[in-house]
N, CA, C and O atoms as a DFTB+ gen file, in Angstrom:
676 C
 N C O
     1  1      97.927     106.719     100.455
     2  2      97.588     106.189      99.126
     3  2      96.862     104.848      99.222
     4  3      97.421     103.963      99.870
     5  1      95.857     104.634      98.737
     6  2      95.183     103.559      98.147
     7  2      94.774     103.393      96.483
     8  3      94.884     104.131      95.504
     9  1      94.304     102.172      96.688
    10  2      94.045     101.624      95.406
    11  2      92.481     101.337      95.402
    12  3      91.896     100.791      96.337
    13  1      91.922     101.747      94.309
    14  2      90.170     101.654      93.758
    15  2      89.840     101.311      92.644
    16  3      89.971     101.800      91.522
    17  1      89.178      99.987      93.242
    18  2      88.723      99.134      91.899
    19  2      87.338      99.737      91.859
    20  3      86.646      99.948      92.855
    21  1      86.928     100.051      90.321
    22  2      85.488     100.211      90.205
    23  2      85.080      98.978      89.423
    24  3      85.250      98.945      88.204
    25  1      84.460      97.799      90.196
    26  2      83.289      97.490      89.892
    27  2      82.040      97.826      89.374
    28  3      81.114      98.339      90.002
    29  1      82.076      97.290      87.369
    30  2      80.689      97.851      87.667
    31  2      79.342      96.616      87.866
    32  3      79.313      95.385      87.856
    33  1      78.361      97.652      88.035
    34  2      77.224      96.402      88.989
    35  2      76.858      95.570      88.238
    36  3      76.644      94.465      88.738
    37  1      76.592      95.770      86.464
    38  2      75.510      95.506      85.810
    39  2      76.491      94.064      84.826
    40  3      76.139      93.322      83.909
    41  1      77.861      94.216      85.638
    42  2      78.751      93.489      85.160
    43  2      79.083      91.830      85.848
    44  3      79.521      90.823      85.292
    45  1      78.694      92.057      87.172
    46  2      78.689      90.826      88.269
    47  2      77.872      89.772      87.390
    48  3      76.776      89.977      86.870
    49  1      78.597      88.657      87.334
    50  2      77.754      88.029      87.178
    51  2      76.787      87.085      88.019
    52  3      76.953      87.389      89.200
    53  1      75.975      86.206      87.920
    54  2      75.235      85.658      88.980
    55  2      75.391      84.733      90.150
    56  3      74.710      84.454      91.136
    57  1      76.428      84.403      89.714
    58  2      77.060      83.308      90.946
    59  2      78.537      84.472      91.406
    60  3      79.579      84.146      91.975
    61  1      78.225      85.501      91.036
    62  2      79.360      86.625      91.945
    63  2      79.469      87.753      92.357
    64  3      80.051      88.799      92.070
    65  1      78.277      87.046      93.659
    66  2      77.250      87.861      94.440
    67  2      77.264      87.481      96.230
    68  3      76.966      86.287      96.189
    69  1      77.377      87.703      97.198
    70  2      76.989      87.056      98.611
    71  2      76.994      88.261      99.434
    72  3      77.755      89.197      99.681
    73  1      75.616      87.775      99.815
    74  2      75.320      88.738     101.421
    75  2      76.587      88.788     102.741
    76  3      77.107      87.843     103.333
    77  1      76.782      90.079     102.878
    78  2      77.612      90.353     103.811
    79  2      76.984      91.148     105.322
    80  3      76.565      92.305     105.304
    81  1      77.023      90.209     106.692
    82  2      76.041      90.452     107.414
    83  2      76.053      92.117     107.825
    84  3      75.028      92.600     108.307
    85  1      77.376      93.046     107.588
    86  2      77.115      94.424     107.483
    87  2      76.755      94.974     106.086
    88  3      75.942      95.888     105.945
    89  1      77.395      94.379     105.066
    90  2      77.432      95.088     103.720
    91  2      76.053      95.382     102.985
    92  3      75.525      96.358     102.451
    93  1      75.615      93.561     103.314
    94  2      74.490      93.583     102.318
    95  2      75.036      92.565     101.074
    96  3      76.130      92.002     101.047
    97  1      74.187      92.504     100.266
    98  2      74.545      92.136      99.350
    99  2      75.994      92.518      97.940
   100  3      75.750      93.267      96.994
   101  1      76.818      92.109      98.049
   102  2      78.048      92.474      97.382
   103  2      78.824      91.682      96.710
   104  3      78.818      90.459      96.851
   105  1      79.782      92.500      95.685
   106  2      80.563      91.324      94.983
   107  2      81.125      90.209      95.797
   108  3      81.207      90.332      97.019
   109  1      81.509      89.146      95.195
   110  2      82.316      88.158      95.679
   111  2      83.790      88.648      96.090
   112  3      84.241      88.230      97.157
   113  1      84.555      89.502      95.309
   114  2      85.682      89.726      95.094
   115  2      85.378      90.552      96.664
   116  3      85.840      89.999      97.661
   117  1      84.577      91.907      96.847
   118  2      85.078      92.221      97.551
   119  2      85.149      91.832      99.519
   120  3      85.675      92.386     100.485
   121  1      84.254      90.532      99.299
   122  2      83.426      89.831     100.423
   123  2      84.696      89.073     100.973
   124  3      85.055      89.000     102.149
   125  1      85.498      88.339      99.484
   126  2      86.662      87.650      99.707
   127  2      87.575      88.275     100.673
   128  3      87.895      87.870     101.791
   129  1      88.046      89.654      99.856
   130  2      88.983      90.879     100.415
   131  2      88.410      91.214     101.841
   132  3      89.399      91.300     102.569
   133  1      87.472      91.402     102.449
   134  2      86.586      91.641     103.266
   135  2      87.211      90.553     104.711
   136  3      87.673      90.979     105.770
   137  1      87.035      89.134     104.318
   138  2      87.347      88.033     105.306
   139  2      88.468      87.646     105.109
   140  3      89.096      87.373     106.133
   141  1      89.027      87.500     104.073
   142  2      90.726      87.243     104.559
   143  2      91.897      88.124     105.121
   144  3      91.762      89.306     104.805
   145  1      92.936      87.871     105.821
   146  2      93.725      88.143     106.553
   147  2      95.106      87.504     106.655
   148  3      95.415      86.590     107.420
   149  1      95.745      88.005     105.937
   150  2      96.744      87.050     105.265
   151  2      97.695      87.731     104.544
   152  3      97.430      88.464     103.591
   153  1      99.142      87.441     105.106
   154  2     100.207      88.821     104.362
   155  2     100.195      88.654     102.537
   156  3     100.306      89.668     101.847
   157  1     100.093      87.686     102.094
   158  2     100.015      87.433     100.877
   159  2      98.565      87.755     100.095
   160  3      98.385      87.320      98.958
   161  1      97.677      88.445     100.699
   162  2      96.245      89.058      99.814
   163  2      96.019      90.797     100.319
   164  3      95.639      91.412     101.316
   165  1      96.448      91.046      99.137
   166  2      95.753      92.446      99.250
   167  2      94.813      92.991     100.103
   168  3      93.662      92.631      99.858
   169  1      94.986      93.914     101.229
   170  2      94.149      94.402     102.598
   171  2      92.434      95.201     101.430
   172  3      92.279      95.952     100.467
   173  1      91.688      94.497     102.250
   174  2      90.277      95.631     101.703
   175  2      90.485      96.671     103.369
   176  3      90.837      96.608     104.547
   177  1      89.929      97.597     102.248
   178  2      89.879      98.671     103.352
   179  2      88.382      99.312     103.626
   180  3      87.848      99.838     104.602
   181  1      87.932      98.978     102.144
   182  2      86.526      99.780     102.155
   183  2      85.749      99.581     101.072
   184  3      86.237      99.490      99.945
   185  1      84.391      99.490     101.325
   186  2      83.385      99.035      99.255
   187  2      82.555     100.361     100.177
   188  3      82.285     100.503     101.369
   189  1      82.318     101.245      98.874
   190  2      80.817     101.799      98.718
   191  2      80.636     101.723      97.476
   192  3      81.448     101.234      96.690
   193  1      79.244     102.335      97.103
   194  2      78.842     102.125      95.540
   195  2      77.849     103.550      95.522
   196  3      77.566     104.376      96.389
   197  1      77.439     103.367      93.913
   198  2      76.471     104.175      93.823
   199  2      75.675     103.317      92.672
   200  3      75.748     102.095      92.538
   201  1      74.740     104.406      91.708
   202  2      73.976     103.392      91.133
   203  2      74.507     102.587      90.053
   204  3      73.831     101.717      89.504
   205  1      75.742     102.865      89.724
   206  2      76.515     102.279      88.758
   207  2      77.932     101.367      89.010
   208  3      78.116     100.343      88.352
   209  1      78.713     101.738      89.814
   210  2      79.652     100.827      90.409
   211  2      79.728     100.375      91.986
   212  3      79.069     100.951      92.852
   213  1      80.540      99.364      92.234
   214  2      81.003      99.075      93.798
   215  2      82.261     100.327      93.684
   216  3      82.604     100.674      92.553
   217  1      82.591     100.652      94.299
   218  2      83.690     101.144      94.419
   219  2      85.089     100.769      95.737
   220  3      85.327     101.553      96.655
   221  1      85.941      99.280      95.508
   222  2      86.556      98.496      95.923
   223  2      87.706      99.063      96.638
   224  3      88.768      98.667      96.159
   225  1      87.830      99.851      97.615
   226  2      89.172     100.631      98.333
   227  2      89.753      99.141      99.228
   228  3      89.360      98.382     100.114
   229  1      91.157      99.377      98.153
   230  2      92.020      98.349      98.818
   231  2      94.071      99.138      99.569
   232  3      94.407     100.314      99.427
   233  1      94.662      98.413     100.028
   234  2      95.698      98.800     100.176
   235  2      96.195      98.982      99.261
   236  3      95.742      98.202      98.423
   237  1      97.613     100.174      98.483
   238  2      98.146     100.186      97.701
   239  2      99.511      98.985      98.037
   240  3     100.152      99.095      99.082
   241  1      99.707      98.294      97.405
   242  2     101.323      97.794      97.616
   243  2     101.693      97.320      96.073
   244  3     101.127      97.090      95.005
   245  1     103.273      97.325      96.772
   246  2     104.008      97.110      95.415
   247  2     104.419      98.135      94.989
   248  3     103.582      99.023      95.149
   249  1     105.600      98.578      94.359
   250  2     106.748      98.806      93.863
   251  2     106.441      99.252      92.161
   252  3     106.274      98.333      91.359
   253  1     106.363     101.129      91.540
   254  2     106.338     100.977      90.375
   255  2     107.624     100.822      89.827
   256  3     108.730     101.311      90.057
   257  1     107.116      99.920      88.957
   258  2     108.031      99.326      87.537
   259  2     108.897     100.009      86.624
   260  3     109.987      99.626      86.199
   261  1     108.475     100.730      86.455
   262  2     108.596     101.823      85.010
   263  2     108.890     103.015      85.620
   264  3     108.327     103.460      86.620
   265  1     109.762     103.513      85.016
   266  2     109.902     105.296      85.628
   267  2     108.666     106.156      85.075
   268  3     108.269     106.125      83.911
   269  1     108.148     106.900      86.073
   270  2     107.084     107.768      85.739
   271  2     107.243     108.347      84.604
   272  3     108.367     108.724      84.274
   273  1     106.255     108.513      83.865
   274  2     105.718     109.581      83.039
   275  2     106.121     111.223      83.293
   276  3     106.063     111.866      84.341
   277  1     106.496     111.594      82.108
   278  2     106.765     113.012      81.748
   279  2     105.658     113.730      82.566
   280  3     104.924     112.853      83.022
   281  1     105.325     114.702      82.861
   282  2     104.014     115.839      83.195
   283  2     103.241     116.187      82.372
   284  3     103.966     116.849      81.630
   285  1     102.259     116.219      81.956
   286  2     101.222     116.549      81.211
   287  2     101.161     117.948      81.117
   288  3     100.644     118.748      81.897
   289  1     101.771     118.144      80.033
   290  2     101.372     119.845      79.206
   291  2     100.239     120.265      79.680
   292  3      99.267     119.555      79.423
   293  1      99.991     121.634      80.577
   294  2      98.212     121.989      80.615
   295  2      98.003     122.175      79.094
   296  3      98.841     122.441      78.233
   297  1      96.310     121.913      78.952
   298  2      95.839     122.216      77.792
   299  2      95.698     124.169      77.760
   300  3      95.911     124.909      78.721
   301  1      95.367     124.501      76.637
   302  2      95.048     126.003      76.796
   303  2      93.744     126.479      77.066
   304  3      92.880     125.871      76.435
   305  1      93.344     127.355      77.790
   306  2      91.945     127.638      78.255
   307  2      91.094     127.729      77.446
   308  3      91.265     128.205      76.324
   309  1      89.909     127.235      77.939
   310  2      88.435     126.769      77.323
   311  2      88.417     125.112      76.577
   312  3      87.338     124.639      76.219
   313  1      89.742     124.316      76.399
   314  2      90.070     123.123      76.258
   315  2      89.709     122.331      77.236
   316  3      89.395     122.760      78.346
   317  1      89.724     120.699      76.811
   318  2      89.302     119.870      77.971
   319  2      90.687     119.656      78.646
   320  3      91.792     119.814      78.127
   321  1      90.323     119.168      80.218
   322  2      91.741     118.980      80.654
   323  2      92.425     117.660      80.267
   324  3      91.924     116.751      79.606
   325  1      93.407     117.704      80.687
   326  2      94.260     116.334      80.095
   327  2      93.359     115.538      81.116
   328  3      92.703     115.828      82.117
   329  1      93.658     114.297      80.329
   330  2      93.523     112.826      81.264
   331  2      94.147     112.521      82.684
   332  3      95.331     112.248      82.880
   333  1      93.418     112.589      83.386
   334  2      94.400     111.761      84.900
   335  2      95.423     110.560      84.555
   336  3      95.133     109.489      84.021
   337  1      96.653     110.987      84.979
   338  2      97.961     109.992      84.871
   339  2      97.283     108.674      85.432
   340  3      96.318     108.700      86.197
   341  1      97.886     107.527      84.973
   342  2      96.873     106.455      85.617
   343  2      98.858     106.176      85.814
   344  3      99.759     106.536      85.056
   345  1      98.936     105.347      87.247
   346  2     100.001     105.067      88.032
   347  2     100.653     103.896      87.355
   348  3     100.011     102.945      86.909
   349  1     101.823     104.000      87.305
   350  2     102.956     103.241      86.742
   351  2     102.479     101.374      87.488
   352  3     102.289     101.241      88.697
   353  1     102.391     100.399      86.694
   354  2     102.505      99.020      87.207
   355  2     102.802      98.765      88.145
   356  3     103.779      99.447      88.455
   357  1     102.378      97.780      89.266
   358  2     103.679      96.955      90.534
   359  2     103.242      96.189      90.488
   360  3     102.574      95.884      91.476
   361  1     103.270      94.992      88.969
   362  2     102.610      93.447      89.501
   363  2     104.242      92.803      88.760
   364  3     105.287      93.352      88.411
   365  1     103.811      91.580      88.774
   366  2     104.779      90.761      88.599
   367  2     105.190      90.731      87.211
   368  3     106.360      90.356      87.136
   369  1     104.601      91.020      85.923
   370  2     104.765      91.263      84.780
   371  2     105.544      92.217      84.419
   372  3     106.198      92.119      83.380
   373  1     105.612      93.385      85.274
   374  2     106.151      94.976      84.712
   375  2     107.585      94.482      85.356
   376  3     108.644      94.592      84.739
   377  1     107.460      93.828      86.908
   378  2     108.343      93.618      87.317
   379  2     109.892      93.004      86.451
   380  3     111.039      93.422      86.289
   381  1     109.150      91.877      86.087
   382  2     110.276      90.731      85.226
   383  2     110.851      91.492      83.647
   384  3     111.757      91.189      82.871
   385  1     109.834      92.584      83.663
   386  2     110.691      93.284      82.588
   387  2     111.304      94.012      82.891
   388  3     112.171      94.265      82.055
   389  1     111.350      94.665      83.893
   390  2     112.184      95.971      84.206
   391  2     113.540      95.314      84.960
   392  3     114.660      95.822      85.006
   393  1     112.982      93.676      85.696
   394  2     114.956      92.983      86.201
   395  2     115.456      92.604      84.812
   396  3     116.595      92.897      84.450
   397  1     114.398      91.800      83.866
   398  2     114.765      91.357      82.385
   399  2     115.162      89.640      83.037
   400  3     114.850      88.537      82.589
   401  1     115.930      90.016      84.199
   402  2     115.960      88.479      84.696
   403  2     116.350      88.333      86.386
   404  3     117.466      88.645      86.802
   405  1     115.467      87.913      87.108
   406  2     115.077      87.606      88.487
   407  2     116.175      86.495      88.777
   408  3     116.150      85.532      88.011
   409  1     117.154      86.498      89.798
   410  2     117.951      85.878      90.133
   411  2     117.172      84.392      90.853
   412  3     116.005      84.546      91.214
   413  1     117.839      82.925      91.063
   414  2     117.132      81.981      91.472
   415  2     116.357      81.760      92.861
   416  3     115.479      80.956      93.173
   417  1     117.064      82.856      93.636
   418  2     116.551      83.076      95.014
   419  2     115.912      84.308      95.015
   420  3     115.908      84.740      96.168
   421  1     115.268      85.212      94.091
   422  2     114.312      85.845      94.041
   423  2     112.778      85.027      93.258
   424  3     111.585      85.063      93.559
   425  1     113.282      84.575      92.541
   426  2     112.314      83.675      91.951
   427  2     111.836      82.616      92.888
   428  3     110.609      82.515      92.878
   429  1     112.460      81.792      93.700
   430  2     112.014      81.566      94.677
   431  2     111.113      81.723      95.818
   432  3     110.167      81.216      96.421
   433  1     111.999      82.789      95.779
   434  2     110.851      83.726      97.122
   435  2     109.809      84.253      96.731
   436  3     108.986      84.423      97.631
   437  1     109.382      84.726      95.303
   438  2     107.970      84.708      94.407
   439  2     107.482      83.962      94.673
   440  3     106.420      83.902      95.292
   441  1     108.109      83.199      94.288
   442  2     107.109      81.321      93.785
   443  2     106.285      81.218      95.620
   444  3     105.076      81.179      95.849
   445  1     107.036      81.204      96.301
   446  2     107.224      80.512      97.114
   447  2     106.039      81.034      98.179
   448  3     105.368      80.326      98.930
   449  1     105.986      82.543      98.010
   450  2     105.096      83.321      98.471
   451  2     103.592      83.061      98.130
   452  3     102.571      83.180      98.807
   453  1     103.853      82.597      96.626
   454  2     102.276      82.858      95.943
   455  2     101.499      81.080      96.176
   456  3     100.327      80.740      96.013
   457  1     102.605      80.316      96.570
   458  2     102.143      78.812      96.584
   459  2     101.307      78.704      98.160
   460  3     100.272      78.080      98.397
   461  1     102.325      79.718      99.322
   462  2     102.356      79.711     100.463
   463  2     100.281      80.376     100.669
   464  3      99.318      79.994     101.335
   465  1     100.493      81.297      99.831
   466  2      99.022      81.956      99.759
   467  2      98.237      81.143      99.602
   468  3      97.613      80.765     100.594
   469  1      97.956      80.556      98.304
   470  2      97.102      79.973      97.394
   471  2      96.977      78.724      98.349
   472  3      95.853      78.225      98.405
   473  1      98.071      78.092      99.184
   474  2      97.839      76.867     100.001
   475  2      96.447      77.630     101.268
   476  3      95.270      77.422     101.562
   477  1      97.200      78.254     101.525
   478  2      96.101      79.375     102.768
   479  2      94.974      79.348     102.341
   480  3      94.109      78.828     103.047
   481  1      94.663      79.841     101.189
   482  2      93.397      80.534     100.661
   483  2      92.326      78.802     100.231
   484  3      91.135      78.765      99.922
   485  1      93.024      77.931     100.331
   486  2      92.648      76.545      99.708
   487  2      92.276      75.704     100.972
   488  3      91.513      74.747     100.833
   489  1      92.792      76.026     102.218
   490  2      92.319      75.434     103.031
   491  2      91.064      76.354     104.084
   492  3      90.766      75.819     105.152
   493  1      90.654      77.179     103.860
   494  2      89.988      78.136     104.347
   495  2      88.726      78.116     103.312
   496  3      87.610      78.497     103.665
   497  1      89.007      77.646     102.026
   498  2      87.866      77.261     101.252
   499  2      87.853      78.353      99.789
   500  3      87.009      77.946      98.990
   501  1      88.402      79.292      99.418
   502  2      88.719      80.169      98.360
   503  2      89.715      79.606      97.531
   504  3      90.826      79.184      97.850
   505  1      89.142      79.657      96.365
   506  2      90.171      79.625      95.110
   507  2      90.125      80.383      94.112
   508  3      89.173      80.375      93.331
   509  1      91.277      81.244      93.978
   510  2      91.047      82.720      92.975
   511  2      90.883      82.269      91.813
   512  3      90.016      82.856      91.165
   513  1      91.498      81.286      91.225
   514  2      90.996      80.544      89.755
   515  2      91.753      81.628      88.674
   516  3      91.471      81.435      87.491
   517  1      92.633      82.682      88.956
   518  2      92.721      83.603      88.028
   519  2      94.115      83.797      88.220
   520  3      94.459      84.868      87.719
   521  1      95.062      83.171      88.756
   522  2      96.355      83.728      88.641
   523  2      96.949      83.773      87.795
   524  3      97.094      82.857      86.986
   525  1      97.356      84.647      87.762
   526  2      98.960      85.442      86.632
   527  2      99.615      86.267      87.215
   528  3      99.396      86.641      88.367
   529  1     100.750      86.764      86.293
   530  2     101.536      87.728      86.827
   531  2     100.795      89.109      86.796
   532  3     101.115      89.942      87.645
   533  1     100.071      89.333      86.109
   534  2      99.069      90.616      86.356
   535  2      98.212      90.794      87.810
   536  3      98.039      91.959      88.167
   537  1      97.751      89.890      88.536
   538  2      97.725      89.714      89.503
   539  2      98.166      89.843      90.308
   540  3      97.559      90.299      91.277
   541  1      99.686      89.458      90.373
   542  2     100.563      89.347      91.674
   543  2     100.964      90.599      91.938
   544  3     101.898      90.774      91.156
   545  1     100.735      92.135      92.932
   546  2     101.995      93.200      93.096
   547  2     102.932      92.592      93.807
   548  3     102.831      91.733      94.683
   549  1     104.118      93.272      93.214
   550  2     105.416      92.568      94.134
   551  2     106.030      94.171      93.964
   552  3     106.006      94.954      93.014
   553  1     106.816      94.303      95.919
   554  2     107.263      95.629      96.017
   555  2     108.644      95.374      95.585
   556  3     109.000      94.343      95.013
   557  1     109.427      96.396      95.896
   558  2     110.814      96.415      95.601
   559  2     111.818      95.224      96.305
   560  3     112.922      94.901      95.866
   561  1     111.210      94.712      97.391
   562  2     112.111      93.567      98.272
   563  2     111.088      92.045      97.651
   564  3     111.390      90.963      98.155
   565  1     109.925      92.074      96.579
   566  2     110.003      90.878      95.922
   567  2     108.692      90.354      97.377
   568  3     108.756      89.340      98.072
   569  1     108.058      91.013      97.408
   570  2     107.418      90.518      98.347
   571  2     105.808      90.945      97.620
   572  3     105.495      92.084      97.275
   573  1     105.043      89.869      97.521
   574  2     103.718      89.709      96.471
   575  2     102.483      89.387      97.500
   576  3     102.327      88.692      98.504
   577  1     101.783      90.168      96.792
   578  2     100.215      90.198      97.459
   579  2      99.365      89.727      95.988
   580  3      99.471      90.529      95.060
   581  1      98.554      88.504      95.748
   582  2      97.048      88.304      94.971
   583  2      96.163      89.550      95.066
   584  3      95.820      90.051      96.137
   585  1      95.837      89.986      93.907
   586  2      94.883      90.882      93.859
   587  2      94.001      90.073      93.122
   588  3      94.130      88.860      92.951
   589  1      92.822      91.013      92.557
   590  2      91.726      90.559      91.446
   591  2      90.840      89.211      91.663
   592  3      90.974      88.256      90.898
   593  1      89.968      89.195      92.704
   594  2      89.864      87.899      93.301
   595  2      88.090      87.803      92.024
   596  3      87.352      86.819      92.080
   597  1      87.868      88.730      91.282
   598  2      86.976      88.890      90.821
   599  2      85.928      87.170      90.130
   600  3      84.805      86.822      89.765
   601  1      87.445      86.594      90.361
   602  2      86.834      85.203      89.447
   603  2      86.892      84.184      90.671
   604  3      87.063      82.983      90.466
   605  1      86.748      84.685      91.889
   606  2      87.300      84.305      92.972
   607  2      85.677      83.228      93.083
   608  3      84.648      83.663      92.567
   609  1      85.693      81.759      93.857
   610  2      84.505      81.009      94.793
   611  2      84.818      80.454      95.879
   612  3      86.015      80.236      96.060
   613  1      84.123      80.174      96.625
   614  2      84.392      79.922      98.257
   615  2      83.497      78.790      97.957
   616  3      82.438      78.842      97.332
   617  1      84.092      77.706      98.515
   618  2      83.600      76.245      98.745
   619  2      83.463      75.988     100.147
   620  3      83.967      76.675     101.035
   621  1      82.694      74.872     100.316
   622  2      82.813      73.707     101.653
   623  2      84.267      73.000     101.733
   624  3      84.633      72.246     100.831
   625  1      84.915      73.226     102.635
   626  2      86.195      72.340     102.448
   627  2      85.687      70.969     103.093
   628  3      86.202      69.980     102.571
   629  1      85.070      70.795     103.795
   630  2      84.844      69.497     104.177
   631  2      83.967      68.665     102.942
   632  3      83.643      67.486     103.082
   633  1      83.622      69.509     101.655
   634  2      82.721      68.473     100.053
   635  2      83.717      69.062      99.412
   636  3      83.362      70.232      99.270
   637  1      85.207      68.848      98.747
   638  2      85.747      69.602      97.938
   639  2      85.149      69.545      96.415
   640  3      84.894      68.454      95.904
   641  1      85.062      70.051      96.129
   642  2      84.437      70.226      94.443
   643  2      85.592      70.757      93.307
   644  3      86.220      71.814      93.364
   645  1      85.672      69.808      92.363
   646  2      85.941      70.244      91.051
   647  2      85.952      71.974      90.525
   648  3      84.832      72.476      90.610
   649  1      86.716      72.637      90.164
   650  2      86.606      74.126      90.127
   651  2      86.935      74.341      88.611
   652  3      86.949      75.465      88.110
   653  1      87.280      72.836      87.694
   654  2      87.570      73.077      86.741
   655  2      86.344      72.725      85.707
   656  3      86.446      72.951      84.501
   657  1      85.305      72.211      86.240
   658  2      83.902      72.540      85.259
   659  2      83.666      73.607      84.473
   660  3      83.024      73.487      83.429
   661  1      84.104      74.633      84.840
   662  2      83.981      76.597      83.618
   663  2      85.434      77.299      83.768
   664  3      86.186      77.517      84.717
   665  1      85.463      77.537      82.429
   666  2      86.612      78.383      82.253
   667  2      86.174      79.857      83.031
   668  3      85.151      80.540      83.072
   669  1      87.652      79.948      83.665
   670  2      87.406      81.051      84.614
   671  2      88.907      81.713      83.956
   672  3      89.727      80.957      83.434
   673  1      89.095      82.910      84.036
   674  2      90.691      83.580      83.734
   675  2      91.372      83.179      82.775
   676  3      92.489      83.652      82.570
């Protein structure tokens, strides 16, 4: 199992774009996913595209939330088919509703994970600019990976720059 973000192209905007010396030219998000290496960011596994989207193959992780969905009634012949089930949540939002309340040493070890990242990702020169709990998957042992780096920029760490000039997320 994996996870596929479709990017679409006509949607990038202009500063979230960089040549990748195999890829070519590609989103930011998935260039990010591409060079980091780091238990706390979501593994890229793979981008192709066609003339309308990137198509972003990442690791699945995380833990669904919600008990699955009933089965979808077939429709009756010459009908359209049902909709593809789209997969139950595993970010940090579905999570905190389904404990209702995260004990102080699970909350911890959240926190603690996503600070531990975001410190990583800050000295290497990336700042996702977009965190939330929609963002974060966390599996069943509370263990969180950053996804959605879409609002993601890579700086000079040796000129640090201001990141709060445009609303981002």
């Amino acid at each position: 199992p994996v996870a596929v973000k479709f990017i679409f192209k006509n949607k990038v905007p202009a500063h979230g774009w960089v040549r990748d010396p195999k890829l070519g030219v590609i989103p930011m998000e998935a260039f990010v996913l591409k060079v980091v290496d780091h238990p706390g960011v979501v593994k890229f596994i793979d981008l192709f595209d066609d003339r309308k989207f990137f198509y972003l193959v990442m690791e699945l992780h995380g833990t669904p939330w919600q008990p699955p969905a009933p089965e979808p009634i077939a429709p009756p012949k010459g009908l359209r088919p049902a909709p593809m089930m789209r997969r139950t949540s595993r970010d940090l939002f579905e999570c905190i509703e389904q404990h209702s309340r995260l004990t102080e040493e699970q909350a911890r070890w959240v926190f603690a994970q996503v600070v531990e990242t975001v410190w990583h990702l800050d000295r290497i020169g990336i700042c996702h600019r977009d965190i939330k709990d929609e963002n974060c998957v966390v599996d069943a042992d509370f263990n969180v990976k950053l996804i959605d780096f879409g609002s993601a920029v890579i700086t000079d760490v040796r000129k640090p720059q201001p990141y709060f000039n445009r609303f981002f997320g």
